[in-house]
Amino acid sequence: PSLPPVVMWRPAGSHATRIACCFLVNLLLRSDVLAIDSTGMPKFGEDLNNVTVPVGREAIFVCNVEGLATYKVAWLRVDTQTILTIHSHVITKNHRIAVTHSDHRIWFLHIREVREADRGWYMCQINTDPMKSQQGYLQVVVPPDILDYPTSTDMVVREGGNVSMQCAASGFPTPNITWRREGGSMISVSPELNVMAVNGPWLNVSKVNRSHMGAYLCIASNGIPPSVSKRIMLIIQFPPMIWIPNQLVGAQEGQSVTMECISEAYPKSIDYWTKDKTTIISNGTKYHTELLDNAYKTHMKLTIISVTFSDYGSYQCISKNSLGDTDGTIKLYAVPKPTTTTTTTTTTTTTTMTSTITSITTTMPSTTVLWWTTALPKKSSKYGGRAPINEVDWMQSSKKTGKHQDATVTNKRESTEDQQSSRTAAAAGDNNRQPALSKKRKNGSTHVHPGRGVTADWIIIMIIIITVQKIFLL
């Protein structure tokens, strides 16, 4: 009877860095074994390649042997000095190890569900004397994974403070950490520096403000898919602040009007409206309130339905949270409706001719038009008569003094009426009774006073005024 082959191993040297394997053959040497010489020994066809595999997958080493004949192939774990398989038999108790071959020429070592602990050197060995072997390295790569600790969680910071966020990840190779803002907006790491991304396990931001509020992504990658990320929310706390687009709002009676305020606060504020700082306004048939939230901003709207006289006054939008409160005031004022008035003016000349002029004026709410009349004076001339009117400058009455400005009349030639007045005064022989009706200016114009007799030329002026009025109304 013969004994089956037995594999024995022993450490070579004090450091146990090599494995020596030998096979004990039949105690009674057979002639066919003695006949094998060195020229018939097996050899490796190709080098044993290194293998890289993600954790959890299957790793396969391939050993190519030529001319194996009756020799045996064994697989060993070098760093632990463990015999895994001999020929077609699995020696180790590790159920994840298996061995297969193709025509005793190509030998496969299978390691299923690879773990990080499987990383290391493996040997394919032929039991020749001396033994022949070759080694390959199993590299187990691990996708990145973000650690719950010491990675930061959601953070709450008062406005104006500094913040530091940390991100830690495991994996092989060691993962790289990148910080980004959710949505792709810039990261303001300081008042002077804005960047798209920050590399490294720490994200430091100084003097935070409400614009820093939002979600930040800690992204870990090492070239082994998939990359992973963690979302960290940065919350900035600050007292309420109110923005008012329009502090003055006008409306006519019967109209509906909407007033708006924008409040910013965190923690979320309590927002409401009051009338004249006393009455809190709530939804109903008269008022409609609306709150539109967006992050730390709230858009406040107050609609007054069918405005009446009692609705005019001051309205306050109020915002409160645990850090403080504030308010803004909006003034609602009355806008009068456009009105149409009829004005009748009657003028009388010295020839007893009476003319009535009627004009229709539409007065807009923001404008008041005042009209008044001034009579043209008589003027003495050596030729007599009245000078025709070529230019009249009208000045609006002063609102402060309530007095009328004088009208300025420029004369190109003397009128017939002035000549007649001059002859009448000469016949009376009373130069002292000649009225001082006017005073010549250096530029040839005459300064006159209102309240004198009205001539027929005034009718022409009124017609011009009415015509201009109608043009503006069109």
GROMACS .gro file of C-alpha atoms in nm:
model
  474
    1PRO     CA    1   0.000   0.000   0.000
    2SER     CA    2   0.105   0.353  -0.063
    3LEU     CA    3   0.047   0.670   0.136
    4PRO     CA    4  -0.130   0.970  -0.019
    5PRO     CA    5   0.077   1.276  -0.074
    6VAL     CA    6   0.112   1.494   0.235
    7VAL     CA    7   0.189   1.865   0.233
    8MET     CA    8   0.413   1.997   0.503
    9TRP     CA    9   0.527   2.357   0.562
   10ARG     CA   10   0.789   2.516   0.774
   11PRO     CA   11   0.914   2.877   0.813
   12ALA     CA   12   1.245   2.948   0.646
   13GLY     CA   13   1.461   3.168   0.864
   14SER     CA   14   1.381   3.345   1.187
   15HIS     CA   15   1.135   3.588   1.018
   16ALA     CA   16   0.916   3.318   0.866
   17THR     CA   17   0.897   3.500   0.536
   18ARG     CA   18   0.907   3.198   0.309
   19ILE     CA   19   0.709   2.876   0.289
   20ALA     CA   20   0.884   2.549   0.211
   21CYS     CA   21   0.660   2.282   0.079
   22CYS     CA   22   0.757   1.928   0.004
   23PHE     CA   23   0.566   1.616  -0.083
   24LEU     CA   24   0.630   1.275   0.074
   25VAL     CA   25   0.589   1.015  -0.190
   26ASN     CA   26   0.535   0.647  -0.153
   27LEU     CA   27   0.778   0.496   0.099
   28LEU     CA   28   0.859   0.233  -0.155
   29LEU     CA   29   1.017   0.431  -0.436
   30ARG     CA   30   0.866   0.349  -0.768
   31SER     CA   31   1.071   0.315  -1.080
   32ASP     CA   32   0.861   0.562  -1.280
   33VAL     CA   33   0.936   0.834  -1.027
   34LEU     CA   34   1.306   0.756  -1.030
   35ALA     CA   35   1.307   0.778  -1.405
   36ILE     CA   36   1.207   1.147  -1.409
   37ASP     CA   37   1.505   1.369  -1.462
   38SER     CA   38   1.548   1.749  -1.461
   39THR     CA   39   1.465   1.782  -1.828
   40GLY     CA   40   1.108   1.665  -1.766
   41MET     CA   41   1.024   1.902  -1.477
   42PRO     CA   42   0.716   2.133  -1.511
   43LYS     CA   43   0.745   2.508  -1.548
   44PHE     CA   44   0.520   2.821  -1.530
   45GLY     CA   45   0.388   2.944  -1.861
   46GLU     CA   46   0.309   3.304  -1.748
   47ASP     CA   47   0.371   3.523  -1.449
   48LEU     CA   48   0.108   3.535  -1.177
   49ASN     CA   49  -0.065   3.871  -1.212
   50ASN     CA   50  -0.173   4.099  -0.930
   51VAL     CA   51  -0.547   4.125  -0.876
   52THR     CA   52  -0.747   4.432  -0.772
   53VAL     CA   53  -1.109   4.387  -0.675
   54PRO     CA   54  -1.367   4.592  -0.481
   55VAL     CA   55  -1.469   4.464  -0.144
   56GLY     CA   56  -1.755   4.216  -0.162
   57ARG     CA   57  -1.669   4.093  -0.510
   58GLU     CA   58  -1.487   3.774  -0.620
   59ALA     CA   59  -1.110   3.766  -0.673
   60ILE     CA   60  -0.956   3.506  -0.910
   61PHE     CA   61  -0.584   3.425  -0.940
   62VAL     CA   62  -0.471   3.238  -1.256
   63CYS     CA   63  -0.164   3.010  -1.250
   64ASN     CA   64  -0.043   2.872  -1.587
   65VAL     CA   65   0.165   2.550  -1.557
   66GLU     CA   66   0.324   2.360  -1.848
   67GLY     CA   67   0.425   1.993  -1.830
   68LEU     CA   68   0.278   1.925  -1.489
   69ALA     CA   69   0.270   1.546  -1.538
   70THR     CA   70   0.232   1.381  -1.199
   71TYR     CA   71   0.336   1.686  -0.998
   72LYS     CA   72   0.089   1.878  -0.781
   73VAL     CA   73  -0.011   2.247  -0.765
   74ALA     CA   74  -0.082   2.416  -0.433
   75TRP     CA   75  -0.216   2.765  -0.340
   76LEU     CA   76  -0.087   2.938  -0.026
   77ARG     CA   77  -0.143   3.263   0.164
   78VAL     CA   78   0.208   3.401   0.206
   79ASP     CA   79   0.169   3.657   0.486
   80THR     CA   80  -0.023   3.416   0.712
   81GLN     CA   81   0.168   3.103   0.599
   82THR     CA   82  -0.159   2.923   0.530
   83ILE     CA   83  -0.204   2.635   0.282
   84LEU     CA   84  -0.528   2.700   0.099
   85THR     CA   85  -0.550   2.421  -0.160
   86ILE     CA   86  -0.353   2.119  -0.289
   87HIS     CA   87  -0.431   2.015  -0.640
   88SER     CA   88  -0.812   1.982  -0.650
   89HIS     CA   89  -0.863   1.975  -0.271
   90VAL     CA   90  -0.941   2.275  -0.045
   91ILE     CA   91  -0.738   2.251   0.274
   92THR     CA   92  -0.840   2.569   0.457
   93LYS     CA   93  -1.163   2.588   0.651
   94ASN     CA   94  -1.248   2.919   0.486
   95HIS     CA   95  -1.566   2.845   0.292
   96ARG     CA   96  -1.501   3.139   0.061
   97ILE     CA   97  -1.197   2.964  -0.096
   98ALA     CA   98  -1.229   2.739  -0.401
   99VAL     CA   99  -0.993   2.588  -0.665
  100THR     CA  100  -1.058   2.489  -1.025
  101HIS     CA  101  -0.842   2.394  -1.324
  102SER     CA  102  -0.852   2.353  -1.699
  103ASP     CA  103  -0.686   2.029  -1.822
  104HIS     CA  104  -0.439   2.043  -1.533
  105ARG     CA  105  -0.272   2.330  -1.713
  106ILE     CA  106  -0.449   2.646  -1.592
  107TRP     CA  107  -0.524   2.659  -1.221
  108PHE     CA  108  -0.768   2.907  -1.065
  109LEU     CA  109  -0.785   3.023  -0.702
  110HIS     CA  110  -1.129   3.171  -0.621
  111ILE     CA  111  -1.184   3.403  -0.323
  112ARG     CA  112  -1.553   3.491  -0.296
  113GLU     CA  113  -1.700   3.790  -0.112
  114VAL     CA  114  -1.361   3.951  -0.074
  115ARG     CA  115  -1.292   4.132   0.252
  116GLU     CA  116  -1.032   4.390   0.338
  117ALA     CA  117  -0.861   4.124   0.549
  118ASP     CA  118  -0.796   3.924   0.232
  119ARG     CA  119  -0.557   4.191   0.105
  120GLY     CA  120  -0.201   4.052   0.068
  121TRP     CA  121   0.035   3.813  -0.117
  122TYR     CA  122  -0.073   3.475  -0.259
  123MET     CA  123   0.150   3.195  -0.399
  124CYS     CA  124   0.108   2.932  -0.670
  125GLN     CA  125   0.355   2.646  -0.598
  126ILE     CA  126   0.462   2.325  -0.775
  127ASN     CA  127   0.597   2.043  -0.556
  128THR     CA  128   0.918   1.996  -0.750
  129ASP     CA  129   1.258   1.962  -0.586
  130PRO     CA  130   1.355   2.234  -0.548
  131MET     CA  131   1.003   2.369  -0.542
  132LYS     CA  132   0.887   2.624  -0.798
  133SER     CA  133   0.654   2.914  -0.709
  134GLN     CA  134   0.534   3.257  -0.812
  135GLN     CA  135   0.345   3.524  -0.616
  136GLY     CA  136   0.067   3.774  -0.685
  137TYR     CA  137  -0.081   4.054  -0.472
  138LEU     CA  138  -0.450   4.087  -0.397
  139GLN     CA  139  -0.550   4.451  -0.365
  140VAL     CA  140  -0.891   4.505  -0.211
  141VAL     CA  141  -1.031   4.851  -0.282
  142VAL     CA  142  -1.315   5.003  -0.080
  143PRO     CA  143  -1.554   5.273  -0.203
  144PRO     CA  144  -1.569   5.581   0.019
  145ASP     CA  145  -1.804   5.595   0.311
  146ILE     CA  146  -1.870   5.906   0.523
  147LEU     CA  147  -1.839   5.842   0.894
  148ASP     CA  148  -2.113   5.961   1.128
  149TYR     CA  149  -1.842   6.061   1.373
  150PRO     CA  150  -1.659   6.297   1.369
  151THR     CA  151  -1.852   6.437   1.069
  152SER     CA  152  -2.053   6.747   1.162
  153THR     CA  153  -2.430   6.746   1.182
  154ASP     CA  154  -2.667   7.038   1.113
  155MET     CA  155  -2.532   7.354   1.276
  156VAL     CA  156  -2.702   7.664   1.422
  157VAL     CA  157  -2.494   7.983   1.450
  158ARG     CA  158  -2.577   8.345   1.541
  159GLU     CA  159  -2.523   8.596   1.263
  160GLY     CA  160  -2.174   8.748   1.281
  161GLY     CA  161  -2.008   8.441   1.434
  162ASN     CA  162  -1.759   8.190   1.290
  163VAL     CA  163  -1.835   7.832   1.190
  164SER     CA  164  -1.624   7.519   1.126
  165MET     CA  165  -1.767   7.203   0.969
  166GLN     CA  166  -1.582   6.869   0.955
  167CYS     CA  167  -1.621   6.571   0.722
  168ALA     CA  168  -1.453   6.232   0.778
  169ALA     CA  169  -1.464   5.934   0.540
  170SER     CA  170  -1.325   5.581   0.519
  171GLY     CA  171  -1.226   5.384   0.211
  172PHE     CA  172  -0.929   5.252   0.021
  173PRO     CA  173  -0.748   5.435  -0.126
  174THR     CA  174  -0.798   5.718   0.123
  175PRO     CA  175  -1.088   5.934  -0.003
  176ASN     CA  176  -1.056   6.299  -0.099
  177ILE     CA  177  -1.304   6.542   0.061
  178THR     CA  178  -1.466   6.831  -0.130
  179TRP     CA  179  -1.717   7.086   0.002
  180ARG     CA  180  -1.984   7.244  -0.221
  181ARG     CA  181  -2.306   7.437  -0.171
  182GLU     CA  182  -2.627   7.267  -0.268
  183GLY     CA  183  -2.757   7.427  -0.585
  184GLY     CA  184  -2.411   7.526  -0.710
  185SER     CA  185  -2.390   7.874  -0.559
  186MET     CA  186  -2.060   8.021  -0.439
  187ILE     CA  187  -1.915   7.954  -0.094
  188SER     CA  188  -1.822   8.276   0.084
  189VAL     CA  189  -1.538   8.161   0.310
  190SER     CA  190  -1.462   8.522   0.407
  191PRO     CA  191  -1.590   8.871   0.318
  192GLU     CA  192  -1.313   8.894   0.056
  193LEU     CA  193  -1.315   8.539  -0.087
  194ASN     CA  194  -1.586   8.347  -0.274
  195VAL     CA  195  -1.512   8.003  -0.421
  196MET     CA  196  -1.706   7.726  -0.592
  197ALA     CA  197  -1.553   7.443  -0.384
  198VAL     CA  198  -1.327   7.385  -0.084
  199ASN     CA  199  -1.097   7.080  -0.066
  200GLY     CA  200  -1.014   6.916   0.265
  201PRO     CA  201  -1.192   6.771   0.566
  202TRP     CA  202  -1.266   7.116   0.719
  203LEU     CA  203  -1.485   7.403   0.596
  204ASN     CA  204  -1.424   7.724   0.790
  205VAL     CA  205  -1.641   8.034   0.738
  206SER     CA  206  -1.582   8.360   0.924
  207LYS     CA  207  -1.840   8.627   1.010
  208VAL     CA  208  -2.138   8.437   0.880
  209ASN     CA  209  -2.452   8.620   0.772
  210ARG     CA  210  -2.796   8.518   0.652
  211SER     CA  211  -2.670   8.466   0.296
  212HIS     CA  212  -2.460   8.172   0.426
  213MET     CA  213  -2.773   7.990   0.537
  214GLY     CA  214  -2.842   7.675   0.339
  215ALA     CA  215  -2.728   7.320   0.270
  216TYR     CA  216  -2.361   7.226   0.225
  217LEU     CA  217  -2.245   6.899   0.069
  218CYS     CA  218  -1.946   6.701   0.196
  219ILE     CA  219  -1.841   6.482  -0.100
  220ALA     CA  220  -1.599   6.186  -0.059
  221SER     CA  221  -1.438   6.015  -0.360
  222ASN     CA  222  -1.136   5.789  -0.419
  223GLY     CA  223  -1.183   5.669  -0.775
  224ILE     CA  224  -1.385   5.367  -0.667
  225PRO     CA  225  -1.751   5.417  -0.749
  226PRO     CA  226  -1.977   5.530  -0.613
  227SER     CA  227  -1.878   5.863  -0.460
  228VAL     CA  228  -2.082   5.955  -0.153
  229SER     CA  229  -2.194   6.281   0.004
  230LYS     CA  230  -2.354   6.407   0.320
  231ARG     CA  231  -2.584   6.708   0.344
  232ILE     CA  232  -2.514   6.943   0.632
  233MET     CA  233  -2.755   7.230   0.698
  234LEU     CA  234  -2.610   7.559   0.820
  235ILE     CA  235  -2.872   7.768   1.001
  236ILE     CA  236  -2.804   8.135   1.078
  237GLN     CA  237  -3.011   8.298   1.351
  238PHE     CA  238  -3.090   8.672   1.345
  239PRO     CA  239  -3.365   8.908   1.467
  240PRO     CA  240  -3.640   9.025   1.229
  241MET     CA  241  -3.584   9.290   0.964
  242ILE     CA  242  -3.858   9.444   0.746
  243TRP     CA  243  -3.837   9.587   0.393
  244ILE     CA  244  -4.120   9.805   0.257
  245PRO     CA  245  -4.137   9.853  -0.122
  246ASN     CA  246  -4.386  10.147  -0.099
  247GLN     CA  247  -4.441  10.344   0.220
  248LEU     CA  248  -4.711  10.564   0.063
  249VAL     CA  249  -5.007  10.400  -0.110
  250GLY     CA  250  -5.297  10.595  -0.259
  251ALA     CA  251  -5.646  10.473  -0.341
  252GLN     CA  252  -5.985  10.615  -0.433
  253GLU     CA  253  -6.294  10.529  -0.236
  254GLY     CA  254  -6.451  10.211  -0.365
  255GLN     CA  255  -6.125  10.070  -0.498
  256SER     CA  256  -5.937   9.769  -0.358
  257VAL     CA  257  -5.574   9.823  -0.263
  258THR     CA  258  -5.286   9.591  -0.165
  259MET     CA  259  -4.996   9.682   0.066
  260GLU     CA  260  -4.679   9.473   0.091
  261CYS     CA  261  -4.393   9.411   0.336
  262ILE     CA  262  -4.099   9.170   0.322
  263SER     CA  263  -3.965   9.036   0.652
  264GLU     CA  264  -3.642   8.843   0.714
  265ALA     CA  265  -3.594   8.647   1.036
  266TYR     CA  266  -3.473   8.318   1.180
  267PRO     CA  267  -3.608   8.143   1.380
  268LYS     CA  268  -3.923   8.185   1.176
  269SER     CA  269  -4.109   8.498   1.278
  270ILE     CA  270  -4.471   8.564   1.368
  271ASP     CA  271  -4.600   8.816   1.111
  272TYR     CA  272  -4.924   9.018   1.125
  273TRP     CA  273  -5.082   9.356   1.038
  274THR     CA  274  -5.231   9.631   1.257
  275LYS     CA  275  -5.429   9.951   1.189
  276ASP     CA  276  -5.302  10.267   1.360
  277LYS     CA  277  -5.088  10.047   1.592
  278THR     CA  278  -5.395   9.928   1.783
  279THR     CA  279  -5.624   9.694   1.591
  280ILE     CA  280  -5.488   9.357   1.475
  281ILE     CA  281  -5.615   9.281   1.126
  282SER     CA  282  -5.745   8.935   1.040
  283ASN     CA  283  -5.897   8.780   0.729
  284GLY     CA  284  -6.259   8.862   0.658
  285THR     CA  285  -6.491   9.037   0.417
  286LYS     CA  286  -6.300   9.363   0.457
  287TYR     CA  287  -5.939   9.246   0.473
  288HIS     CA  288  -5.742   8.966   0.310
  289THR     CA  289  -5.393   8.880   0.443
  290GLU     CA  290  -5.139   8.654   0.273
  291LEU     CA  291  -4.798   8.518   0.384
  292LEU     CA  292  -4.555   8.370   0.128
  293ASP     CA  293  -4.255   8.193   0.287
  294ASN     CA  294  -3.918   8.140   0.114
  295ALA     CA  295  -3.633   8.018   0.337
  296TYR     CA  296  -3.584   8.294   0.596
  297LYS     CA  297  -3.794   8.550   0.400
  298THR     CA  298  -4.168   8.612   0.431
  299HIS     CA  299  -4.366   8.819   0.179
  300MET     CA  300  -4.656   8.985   0.365
  301LYS     CA  301  -4.959   9.115   0.173
  302LEU     CA  302  -5.264   9.305   0.301
  303THR     CA  303  -5.555   9.371   0.065
  304ILE     CA  304  -5.830   9.618   0.165
  305ILE     CA  305  -6.150   9.548  -0.024
  306SER     CA  306  -6.363   9.847  -0.136
  307VAL     CA  307  -6.181  10.129   0.044
  308THR     CA  308  -6.396  10.370   0.247
  309PHE     CA  309  -6.308  10.699   0.414
  310SER     CA  310  -6.247  10.528   0.749
  311ASP     CA  311  -5.984  10.301   0.592
  312TYR     CA  312  -5.740  10.584   0.528
  313GLY     CA  313  -5.455  10.607   0.777
  314SER     CA  314  -5.148  10.415   0.891
  315TYR     CA  315  -5.098  10.039   0.870
  316GLN     CA  316  -4.817   9.846   1.041
  317CYS     CA  317  -4.660   9.516   0.934
  318ILE     CA  318  -4.508   9.353   1.244
  319SER     CA  319  -4.254   9.069   1.267
  320LYS     CA  320  -4.146   8.895   1.591
  321ASN     CA  321  -3.923   8.602   1.688
  322SER     CA  322  -3.728   8.489   1.994
  323LEU     CA  323  -3.441   8.727   1.913
  324GLY     CA  324  -3.644   9.048   1.875
  325ASP     CA  325  -3.919   9.226   1.686
  326THR     CA  326  -3.962   9.510   1.438
  327ASP     CA  327  -4.235   9.682   1.238
  328GLY     CA  328  -4.285   9.897   0.931
  329THR     CA  329  -4.551  10.160   0.857
  330ILE     CA  330  -4.742  10.217   0.533
  331LYS     CA  331  -4.958  10.527   0.487
  332LEU     CA  332  -5.283  10.487   0.292
  333TYR     CA  333  -5.403  10.822   0.157
  334ALA     CA  334  -5.708  10.928  -0.041
  335VAL     CA  335  -5.687  10.994  -0.413
  336PRO     CA  336  -5.976  11.220  -0.529
  337LYS     CA  337  -6.166  11.123  -0.840
  338PRO     CA  338  -6.137  11.345  -1.154
  339THR     CA  339  -6.411  11.617  -1.167
  340THR     CA  340  -6.564  11.827  -1.449
  341THR     CA  341  -6.652  12.197  -1.383
  342THR     CA  342  -6.820  12.467  -1.596
  343THR     CA  343  -6.687  12.824  -1.578
  344THR     CA  344  -6.873  13.127  -1.719
  345THR     CA  345  -6.691  13.458  -1.767
  346THR     CA  346  -6.870  13.783  -1.863
  347THR     CA  347  -6.678  14.085  -1.992
  348THR     CA  348  -6.813  14.432  -2.081
  349THR     CA  349  -6.643  14.690  -2.306
  350THR     CA  350  -6.683  15.070  -2.301
  351THR     CA  351  -6.897  15.046  -2.614
  352THR     CA  352  -7.158  14.854  -2.406
  353MET     CA  353  -7.087  14.533  -2.600
  354THR     CA  354  -7.133  14.231  -2.376
  355SER     CA  355  -6.966  13.895  -2.444
  356THR     CA  356  -7.020  13.572  -2.253
  357ILE     CA  357  -6.755  13.297  -2.275
  358THR     CA  358  -6.819  12.952  -2.131
  359SER     CA  359  -6.538  12.697  -2.082
  360ILE     CA  360  -6.546  12.338  -1.954
  361THR     CA  361  -6.242  12.238  -1.749
  362THR     CA  362  -6.161  11.885  -1.637
  363THR     CA  363  -5.955  11.898  -1.320
  364MET     CA  364  -5.732  11.602  -1.239
  365PRO     CA  365  -5.683  11.510  -0.873
  366SER     CA  366  -5.323  11.625  -0.852
  367THR     CA  367  -5.368  11.965  -1.031
  368THR     CA  368  -5.569  12.278  -0.952
  369VAL     CA  369  -5.603  12.537  -1.233
  370LEU     CA  370  -5.683  12.898  -1.134
  371TRP     CA  371  -5.789  13.168  -1.382
  372TRP     CA  372  -5.824  13.541  -1.317
  373THR     CA  373  -5.879  13.852  -1.531
  374THR     CA  374  -5.691  14.176  -1.551
  375ALA     CA  375  -5.802  14.482  -1.743
  376LEU     CA  376  -5.570  14.655  -1.984
  377PRO     CA  377  -5.494  15.022  -1.904
  378LYS     CA  378  -5.520  15.325  -2.121
  379LYS     CA  379  -5.198  15.489  -2.220
  380SER     CA  380  -5.131  15.853  -2.317
  381SER     CA  381  -4.956  15.921  -2.639
  382LYS     CA  382  -4.876  16.227  -2.832
  383TYR     CA  383  -5.068  16.070  -3.118
  384GLY     CA  384  -5.358  15.962  -2.895
  385GLY     CA  385  -5.543  15.627  -2.900
  386ARG     CA  386  -5.470  15.279  -2.744
  387ALA     CA  387  -5.175  15.065  -2.827
  388PRO     CA  388  -5.257  14.716  -2.958
  389ILE     CA  389  -5.149  14.418  -2.748
  390ASN     CA  390  -4.868  14.215  -2.898
  391GLU     CA  391  -4.741  14.022  -2.594
  392VAL     CA  392  -4.896  13.939  -2.259
  393ASP     CA  393  -4.716  13.756  -1.976
  394TRP     CA  394  -4.946  13.594  -1.727
  395MET     CA  395  -4.822  13.504  -1.380
  396GLN     CA  396  -5.007  13.262  -1.152
  397SER     CA  397  -5.124  13.406  -0.823
  398SER     CA  398  -4.900  13.330  -0.527
  399LYS     CA  399  -5.034  13.058  -0.303
  400LYS     CA  400  -4.847  13.192  -0.002
  401THR     CA  401  -4.957  13.560  -0.019
  402GLY     CA  402  -5.284  13.517  -0.208
  403LYS     CA  403  -5.196  13.823  -0.421
  404HIS     CA  404  -5.204  13.849  -0.799
  405GLN     CA  405  -4.891  13.917  -0.996
  406ASP     CA  406  -4.895  14.210  -1.237
  407ALA     CA  407  -4.935  14.153  -1.608
  408THR     CA  408  -4.669  14.290  -1.840
  409VAL     CA  409  -4.782  14.438  -2.172
  410THR     CA  410  -4.538  14.520  -2.452
  411ASN     CA  411  -4.652  14.789  -2.698
  412LYS     CA  412  -4.522  14.813  -3.053
  413ARG     CA  413  -4.725  15.123  -3.139
  414GLU     CA  414  -4.976  15.356  -2.969
  415SER     CA  415  -5.348  15.289  -3.005
  416THR     CA  416  -5.616  15.525  -3.128
  417GLU     CA  417  -5.791  15.518  -2.792
  418ASP     CA  418  -5.482  15.657  -2.614
  419GLN     CA  419  -5.464  15.939  -2.866
  420GLN     CA  420  -5.830  16.026  -2.799
  421SER     CA  421  -5.769  16.025  -2.423
  422SER     CA  422  -5.473  16.254  -2.466
  423ARG     CA  423  -5.674  16.507  -2.671
  424THR     CA  424  -5.951  16.512  -2.413
  425ALA     CA  425  -5.707  16.592  -2.134
  426ALA     CA  426  -5.550  16.876  -2.334
  427ALA     CA  427  -5.891  17.037  -2.402
  428ALA     CA  428  -5.965  17.048  -2.032
  429GLY     CA  429  -5.640  17.233  -1.975
  430ASP     CA  430  -5.571  17.040  -1.664
  431ASN     CA  431  -5.238  16.869  -1.686
  432ASN     CA  432  -5.252  16.783  -1.317
  433ARG     CA  433  -5.559  16.564  -1.376
  434GLN     CA  434  -5.382  16.357  -1.638
  435PRO     CA  435  -5.386  16.008  -1.472
  436ALA     CA  436  -5.055  15.843  -1.411
  437LEU     CA  437  -5.167  15.525  -1.571
  438SER     CA  438  -4.835  15.376  -1.658
  439LYS     CA  439  -4.467  15.398  -1.623
  440LYS     CA  440  -4.240  15.335  -1.917
  441ARG     CA  441  -3.975  15.065  -1.872
  442LYS     CA  442  -3.635  15.084  -2.032
  443ASN     CA  443  -3.715  14.791  -2.261
  444GLY     CA  444  -4.029  14.957  -2.396
  445SER     CA  445  -4.283  14.753  -2.197
  446THR     CA  446  -4.550  14.900  -1.977
  447HIS     CA  447  -4.620  14.790  -1.618
  448VAL     CA  448  -4.996  14.792  -1.555
  449HIS     CA  449  -5.222  14.732  -1.258
  450PRO     CA  450  -5.527  14.504  -1.257
  451GLY     CA  451  -5.875  14.630  -1.201
  452ARG     CA  452  -5.890  14.885  -1.489
  453GLY     CA  453  -6.145  14.901  -1.771
  454VAL     CA  454  -6.150  14.609  -2.015
  455THR     CA  455  -6.113  14.669  -2.387
  456ALA     CA  456  -6.229  14.468  -2.682
  457ASP     CA  457  -5.880  14.321  -2.715
  458TRP     CA  458  -5.946  14.121  -2.400
  459ILE     CA  459  -6.199  13.911  -2.593
  460ILE     CA  460  -5.922  13.800  -2.830
  461ILE     CA  461  -5.706  13.697  -2.535
  462MET     CA  462  -5.987  13.492  -2.382
  463ILE     CA  463  -6.050  13.315  -2.712
  464ILE     CA  464  -5.679  13.226  -2.731
  465ILE     CA  465  -5.686  13.092  -2.375
  466ILE     CA  466  -5.994  12.878  -2.441
  467THR     CA  467  -5.837  12.740  -2.759
  468VAL     CA  468  -5.520  12.641  -2.571
  469GLN     CA  469  -5.736  12.486  -2.300
  470LYS     CA  470  -5.920  12.266  -2.549
  471ILE     CA  471  -5.590  12.156  -2.704
  472PHE     CA  472  -5.467  12.034  -2.364
  473LEU     CA  473  -5.797  11.856  -2.296
  474LEU     CA  474  -5.762  11.667  -2.623
   0.00000   0.00000   0.00000
